């Protein structure tokens, strides 16, 4: 359901299972900064939560936040982008997730890192919600 997907996007109990094992340091709150961390506690990303409107009664949900990579020194020097998640019903038993990461024109290293990374995150989110199991860790060849 859209509500289940929303929880998976905004709750660290879920993000650890599909989002490269990252977790929010504190639950995201509108108007407040956020930080995510890697399993070993090192910082992963940070930004500001701009909107959190959960899906309710068939209405779409929107989670909007700025995004800056902080696990890599070169990427952390680039300007923050903006990530918008839209979670909406798409028919009986179906939920559509749309993700737009904008504001990357002056952040080429971040763009190169996230352009395929978001595909992995969305695939992993879908897998964990549908099967209860995370995707296996990718190996590079």
mmCIF file of C-alpha atoms in Angstrom, residues 9-10 12 15 19 22-37 43-52 63-70 80-85 101 110 114 118:
data_model
loop_
_atom_site.group_PDB
_atom_site.id
_atom_site.type_symbol
_atom_site.label_atom_id
_atom_site.label_comp_id
_atom_site.label_asym_id
_atom_site.label_seq_id
_atom_site.Cartn_x
_atom_site.Cartn_y
_atom_site.Cartn_z
ATOM 1 C CA UNK A 9 11.082 5.341 2.552
ATOM 2 C CA UNK A 10 11.034 7.329 5.793
ATOM 3 C CA UNK A 12 15.346 3.528 9.262
ATOM 4 C CA UNK A 15 16.063 1.847 4.853
ATOM 5 C CA UNK A 19 19.105 1.705 0.892
ATOM 6 C CA UNK A 22 21.926 3.436 5.566
ATOM 7 C CA UNK A 23 19.740 4.830 8.341
ATOM 8 C CA UNK A 24 18.483 8.226 9.446
ATOM 9 C CA UNK A 25 20.248 9.436 12.602
ATOM 10 C CA UNK A 26 16.878 10.838 13.723
ATOM 11 C CA UNK A 27 13.485 10.465 12.041
ATOM 12 C CA UNK A 28 13.049 13.087 9.295
ATOM 13 C CA UNK A 29 11.012 16.163 10.292
ATOM 14 C CA UNK A 30 9.896 19.036 8.037
ATOM 15 C CA UNK A 31 12.079 22.107 8.369
ATOM 16 C CA UNK A 32 14.878 20.237 10.111
ATOM 17 C CA UNK A 33 18.211 18.982 8.875
ATOM 18 C CA UNK A 34 18.696 15.242 8.540
ATOM 19 C CA UNK A 35 21.683 12.949 8.265
ATOM 20 C CA UNK A 36 21.966 9.331 7.212
ATOM 21 C CA UNK A 37 24.758 7.049 8.319
ATOM 22 C CA UNK A 43 28.034 9.833 7.670
ATOM 23 C CA UNK A 44 26.438 8.990 4.297
ATOM 24 C CA UNK A 45 24.215 11.936 3.267
ATOM 25 C CA UNK A 46 22.721 15.049 4.769
ATOM 26 C CA UNK A 47 20.303 17.803 3.884
ATOM 27 C CA UNK A 48 17.144 19.605 4.906
ATOM 28 C CA UNK A 49 13.657 18.092 4.955
ATOM 29 C CA UNK A 50 11.423 20.432 2.955
ATOM 30 C CA UNK A 51 8.134 18.517 2.830
ATOM 31 C CA UNK A 52 6.658 15.367 4.344
ATOM 32 C CA UNK A 63 8.751 13.538 0.707
ATOM 33 C CA UNK A 64 11.081 16.327 -0.439
ATOM 34 C CA UNK A 65 14.573 16.964 0.883
ATOM 35 C CA UNK A 66 17.899 18.343 -0.186
ATOM 36 C CA UNK A 67 20.651 15.775 -0.742
ATOM 37 C CA UNK A 68 24.376 16.052 -0.281
ATOM 38 C CA UNK A 69 26.757 13.111 -0.246
ATOM 39 C CA UNK A 70 29.111 13.334 2.727
ATOM 40 C CA UNK A 80 23.250 19.928 -2.660
ATOM 41 C CA UNK A 81 20.585 18.585 -5.008
ATOM 42 C CA UNK A 82 16.880 18.150 -4.315
ATOM 43 C CA UNK A 83 15.179 14.749 -4.049
ATOM 44 C CA UNK A 84 11.422 14.398 -4.393
ATOM 45 C CA UNK A 85 9.621 11.125 -3.689
ATOM 46 C CA UNK A 101 16.707 14.115 -8.118
ATOM 47 C CA UNK A 110 27.190 13.428 -7.496
ATOM 48 C CA UNK A 114 23.435 8.705 -8.255
ATOM 49 C CA UNK A 118 18.724 5.493 -7.624
#
